[in-house]
Amino acid sequence: PATVAELALAVQLERLRVAEALAARDNVVGLLEDAYISVRQKTATISRLERELEILKRSSSSPSNLRALVQESQCGDSLTATEDQTDVEKALSVESHVREICPGVPLAEKTVVGRHSILAALPLPSDIPEDELQPIVLPHSYSLGEFLRNTTGVLTTYWCPDREEHGYFLTPVFKCTTNPRVVTAHRWSAVDVLGHMREPTECFYNKDGKWYYAGTYVAFRMDDLTTQEWGLLSTETTQALIKETLAGRKNVSPQNTYETGQLYAAGALRASCVGLQCIGFNNKVYHSVLEQS
């Protein structure tokens, strides 16, 4: 009986050793699997960083090619837009990738580059004339606002350096108005930044003191101006935005203007960036305006 008990104990011990060996094997297999996955992820990260480093090196020597290089990086990362996306949605996907790369670029400059990449990714209409546009010569007794009904702000409008047919303009998200019954009562309210430009609109721009017909445009909302970008704006541009913000307020004092500027700088007030996509060129409008000027 003692021999049988010892044999049973030995078998039990052997089973425990086998179970322990199997558990150790499973643990090693799990660790190897985790290590394999980690190596693959790190290899992919290294490849991506190498591509982005190459993009940064090439873009630093030729900044105008940055957006084309970004698109090249997107192809390498298989970041392709789906067929059911609109042109604006595809352009926004390009902009989001721009913000992920270029880690050494200041935030404000990266935001501007990203905004330009959106515009550069938009398609161009096929009916834009190849000839140089003729300026609109206004009668001395008229301003363009009186001569034409739709204009864009000169100081607050920017055009894409790579695709100058597209651009964006800045406009206040909130405006201050005065109660018509109580001149000392003021209120802030959100405004519709797109307005009538949700629909195709004929637009004009000013260059070197001359007005030109730009084409048919539709507007779309982009990311609001950041506080870092606000600090980079010219004094003329910030004053134009502040003036537009307080246009509905009566008895505006220099103190009101200063305080409004401080609110923008702190981010309490925001300026919206409204994208301008050129979708056509109305030759009938163009020639009609030139004939009337």
CSV table of N, CA, C and O in Angstrom, one decimal, residues 107-109 111-112 115 156 158 170-173 224-245 257-273:
chain,number,residue,atom,x,y,z
A,107,LEU,N,2.6,76.5,-33.9
A,107,LEU,CA,1.1,76.2,-34.1
A,107,LEU,C,0.4,77.1,-35.1
A,107,LEU,O,-0.3,76.7,-35.9
A,108,ALA,N,0.7,78.4,-34.9
A,108,ALA,CA,0.0,79.4,-35.8
A,108,ALA,C,0.3,79.2,-37.3
A,108,ALA,O,-0.5,79.1,-38.1
A,109,GLU,N,1.6,78.9,-37.5
A,109,GLU,CA,2.1,78.7,-38.9
A,109,GLU,C,1.5,77.4,-39.4
A,109,GLU,O,1.1,77.3,-40.6
A,111,THR,N,-1.3,76.0,-38.5
A,111,THR,CA,-2.7,76.2,-38.8
A,111,THR,C,-2.9,76.9,-40.1
A,111,THR,O,-3.8,76.5,-40.9
A,112,VAL,N,-2.1,77.9,-40.5
A,112,VAL,CA,-2.2,78.6,-41.7
A,112,VAL,C,-1.9,77.6,-42.9
A,112,VAL,O,-2.6,77.6,-43.9
A,115,ARG,N,-4.7,75.4,-43.4
A,115,ARG,CA,-5.9,76.0,-44.0
A,115,ARG,C,-5.6,76.2,-45.5
A,115,ARG,O,-6.5,76.0,-46.3
A,156,THR,N,-9.6,91.6,-44.7
A,156,THR,CA,-9.8,90.3,-44.0
A,156,THR,C,-10.0,89.1,-44.9
A,156,THR,O,-10.4,88.1,-44.5
A,158,TYR,N,-8.1,86.5,-47.7
A,158,TYR,CA,-6.8,85.9,-48.0
A,158,TYR,C,-7.0,84.9,-49.1
A,158,TYR,O,-8.0,84.2,-49.1
A,170,LEU,N,-12.1,86.4,-43.0
A,170,LEU,CA,-12.3,86.4,-41.5
A,170,LEU,C,-13.6,87.3,-41.2
A,170,LEU,O,-13.7,88.4,-41.8
A,171,THR,N,-14.4,86.8,-40.3
A,171,THR,CA,-15.5,87.6,-39.9
A,171,THR,C,-15.9,87.2,-38.5
A,171,THR,O,-15.6,86.1,-38.0
A,172,PRO,N,-16.4,88.2,-37.7
A,172,PRO,CA,-16.7,87.9,-36.3
A,172,PRO,C,-17.8,86.8,-36.1
A,172,PRO,O,-18.7,86.8,-36.9
A,173,VAL,N,-17.5,86.0,-35.1
A,173,VAL,CA,-18.5,85.0,-34.7
A,173,VAL,C,-19.6,85.6,-33.9
A,173,VAL,O,-20.8,85.2,-33.9
A,224,ASP,N,-12.1,78.1,-36.7
A,224,ASP,CA,-12.0,79.5,-36.3
A,224,ASP,C,-10.5,79.9,-36.1
A,224,ASP,O,-9.6,79.1,-35.9
A,225,LEU,N,-10.3,81.2,-36.3
A,225,LEU,CA,-9.0,81.7,-36.1
A,225,LEU,C,-8.5,81.5,-34.6
A,225,LEU,O,-9.3,81.7,-33.7
A,226,THR,N,-7.3,81.0,-34.5
A,226,THR,CA,-6.7,80.8,-33.1
A,226,THR,C,-6.2,82.0,-32.5
A,226,THR,O,-5.9,83.0,-33.2
A,227,THR,N,-6.0,82.0,-31.2
A,227,THR,CA,-5.4,83.2,-30.6
A,227,THR,C,-4.0,83.5,-31.0
A,227,THR,O,-3.6,84.6,-31.1
A,228,GLN,N,-3.3,82.4,-31.4
A,228,GLN,CA,-1.9,82.5,-31.9
A,228,GLN,C,-1.9,83.3,-33.2
A,228,GLN,O,-1.1,84.1,-33.5
A,229,GLU,N,-2.9,82.9,-34.1
A,229,GLU,CA,-3.0,83.6,-35.4
A,229,GLU,C,-3.5,85.0,-35.2
A,229,GLU,O,-3.0,85.9,-36.0
A,230,TRP,N,-4.3,85.3,-34.2
A,230,TRP,CA,-4.8,86.6,-34.0
A,230,TRP,C,-3.6,87.5,-33.7
A,230,TRP,O,-3.5,88.7,-34.2
A,231,GLY,N,-2.6,87.0,-33.0
A,231,GLY,CA,-1.4,87.8,-32.6
A,231,GLY,C,-0.6,88.1,-33.9
A,231,GLY,O,0.3,89.0,-33.8
A,232,LEU,N,-0.7,87.3,-34.9
A,232,LEU,CA,0.1,87.5,-36.1
A,232,LEU,C,-0.6,88.4,-37.2
A,232,LEU,O,0.0,88.8,-38.1
A,233,LEU,N,-1.9,88.8,-36.9
A,233,LEU,CA,-2.6,89.6,-37.9
A,233,LEU,C,-2.1,91.1,-37.8
A,233,LEU,O,-1.6,91.5,-36.8
A,234,SER,N,-2.2,91.7,-38.9
A,234,SER,CA,-1.8,93.1,-39.0
A,234,SER,C,-2.7,94.0,-38.1
A,234,SER,O,-3.9,93.6,-37.9
A,235,THR,N,-2.3,95.2,-37.7
A,235,THR,CA,-3.1,96.1,-37.0
A,235,THR,C,-4.3,96.5,-37.8
A,235,THR,O,-5.4,96.6,-37.2
A,236,GLU,N,-4.1,96.7,-39.1
A,236,GLU,CA,-5.3,97.1,-39.9
A,236,GLU,C,-6.3,96.0,-40.0
A,236,GLU,O,-7.5,96.3,-39.9
A,237,THR,N,-5.9,94.7,-40.0
A,237,THR,CA,-6.9,93.6,-40.0
A,237,THR,C,-7.6,93.5,-38.7
A,237,THR,O,-8.8,93.3,-38.7
A,238,THR,N,-6.9,93.5,-37.6
A,238,THR,CA,-7.6,93.4,-36.3
A,238,THR,C,-8.5,94.5,-36.1
A,238,THR,O,-9.6,94.3,-35.6
A,239,GLN,N,-8.1,95.8,-36.5
A,239,GLN,CA,-9.0,96.9,-36.3
A,239,GLN,C,-10.3,96.8,-37.2
A,239,GLN,O,-11.4,97.2,-36.8
A,240,ALA,N,-10.1,96.2,-38.4
A,240,ALA,CA,-11.3,96.0,-39.3
A,240,ALA,C,-12.2,95.0,-38.6
A,240,ALA,O,-13.5,95.2,-38.7
A,241,LEU,N,-11.7,93.9,-38.0
A,241,LEU,CA,-12.6,92.9,-37.4
A,241,LEU,C,-13.3,93.5,-36.1
A,241,LEU,O,-14.4,93.2,-35.9
A,242,ILE,N,-12.5,94.3,-35.4
A,242,ILE,CA,-13.1,94.9,-34.2
A,242,ILE,C,-14.2,95.9,-34.6
A,242,ILE,O,-15.3,96.0,-34.0
A,243,LYS,N,-13.9,96.7,-35.7
A,243,LYS,CA,-14.9,97.6,-36.1
A,243,LYS,C,-16.2,96.9,-36.6
A,243,LYS,O,-17.3,97.3,-36.3
A,244,GLU,N,-16.0,95.8,-37.3
A,244,GLU,CA,-17.2,95.0,-37.7
A,244,GLU,C,-17.9,94.4,-36.5
A,244,GLU,O,-19.2,94.3,-36.5
A,245,THR,N,-17.2,94.0,-35.5
A,245,THR,CA,-17.8,93.4,-34.3
A,245,THR,C,-18.7,94.4,-33.6
A,245,THR,O,-19.7,94.1,-33.1
A,257,THR,N,-13.2,99.7,-27.9
A,257,THR,CA,-12.4,99.1,-29.0
A,257,THR,C,-11.2,98.3,-28.4
A,257,THR,O,-10.9,97.2,-28.8
A,258,TYR,N,-10.6,98.9,-27.4
A,258,TYR,CA,-9.4,98.2,-26.7
A,258,TYR,C,-9.9,97.0,-26.0
A,258,TYR,O,-9.3,95.9,-26.2
A,259,GLU,N,-11.0,97.0,-25.3
A,259,GLU,CA,-11.5,95.9,-24.6
A,259,GLU,C,-11.9,94.8,-25.5
A,259,GLU,O,-11.7,93.6,-25.2
A,260,THR,N,-12.5,95.1,-26.6
A,260,THR,CA,-12.9,94.1,-27.6
A,260,THR,C,-11.7,93.4,-28.2
A,260,THR,O,-11.6,92.2,-28.4
A,261,GLY,N,-10.6,94.2,-28.5
A,261,GLY,CA,-9.4,93.6,-28.9
A,261,GLY,C,-8.8,92.6,-27.9
A,261,GLY,O,-8.3,91.6,-28.3
A,262,GLN,N,-8.8,93.0,-26.6
A,262,GLN,CA,-8.4,92.1,-25.6
A,262,GLN,C,-9.2,90.8,-25.5
A,262,GLN,O,-8.6,89.7,-25.2
A,263,LEU,N,-10.5,90.9,-25.7
A,263,LEU,CA,-11.3,89.7,-25.7
A,263,LEU,C,-10.9,88.8,-26.9
A,263,LEU,O,-11.0,87.6,-26.7
A,264,TYR,N,-10.6,89.3,-28.0
A,264,TYR,CA,-10.2,88.5,-29.1
A,264,TYR,C,-8.8,87.8,-28.8
A,264,TYR,O,-8.6,86.7,-29.0
A,265,ALA,N,-7.9,88.6,-28.2
A,265,ALA,CA,-6.6,88.1,-27.9
A,265,ALA,C,-6.6,87.0,-26.9
A,265,ALA,O,-5.8,86.0,-26.9
A,266,ALA,N,-7.6,87.1,-26.0
A,266,ALA,CA,-7.8,86.1,-24.9
A,266,ALA,C,-8.6,84.9,-25.4
A,266,ALA,O,-8.6,83.8,-24.7
A,267,GLY,N,-9.2,85.0,-26.5
A,267,GLY,CA,-10.0,83.8,-27.0
A,267,GLY,C,-11.5,83.9,-26.6
A,267,GLY,O,-12.3,83.0,-26.9
A,268,ALA,N,-11.9,84.9,-25.8
A,268,ALA,CA,-13.3,85.0,-25.4
A,268,ALA,C,-14.2,85.4,-26.6
A,268,ALA,O,-15.3,84.9,-26.7
A,269,LEU,N,-13.7,86.2,-27.5
A,269,LEU,CA,-14.3,86.4,-28.8
A,269,LEU,C,-13.5,85.7,-29.9
A,269,LEU,O,-12.3,85.5,-29.8
A,270,ARG,N,-14.2,85.2,-30.9
A,270,ARG,CA,-13.6,84.4,-32.0
A,270,ARG,C,-13.9,85.0,-33.4
A,270,ARG,O,-15.0,85.6,-33.6
A,271,ALA,N,-12.9,84.9,-34.2
A,271,ALA,CA,-13.1,85.3,-35.6
A,271,ALA,C,-13.3,84.0,-36.4
A,271,ALA,O,-12.4,83.1,-36.3
A,272,SER,N,-14.3,83.9,-37.2
A,272,SER,CA,-14.5,82.7,-38.0
A,272,SER,C,-13.8,82.8,-39.4
A,272,SER,O,-13.7,83.9,-40.0
A,273,CYS,N,-13.2,81.7,-39.8
A,273,CYS,CA,-12.6,81.6,-41.1
A,273,CYS,C,-13.6,80.9,-42.1
A,273,CYS,O,-13.9,79.8,-41.9
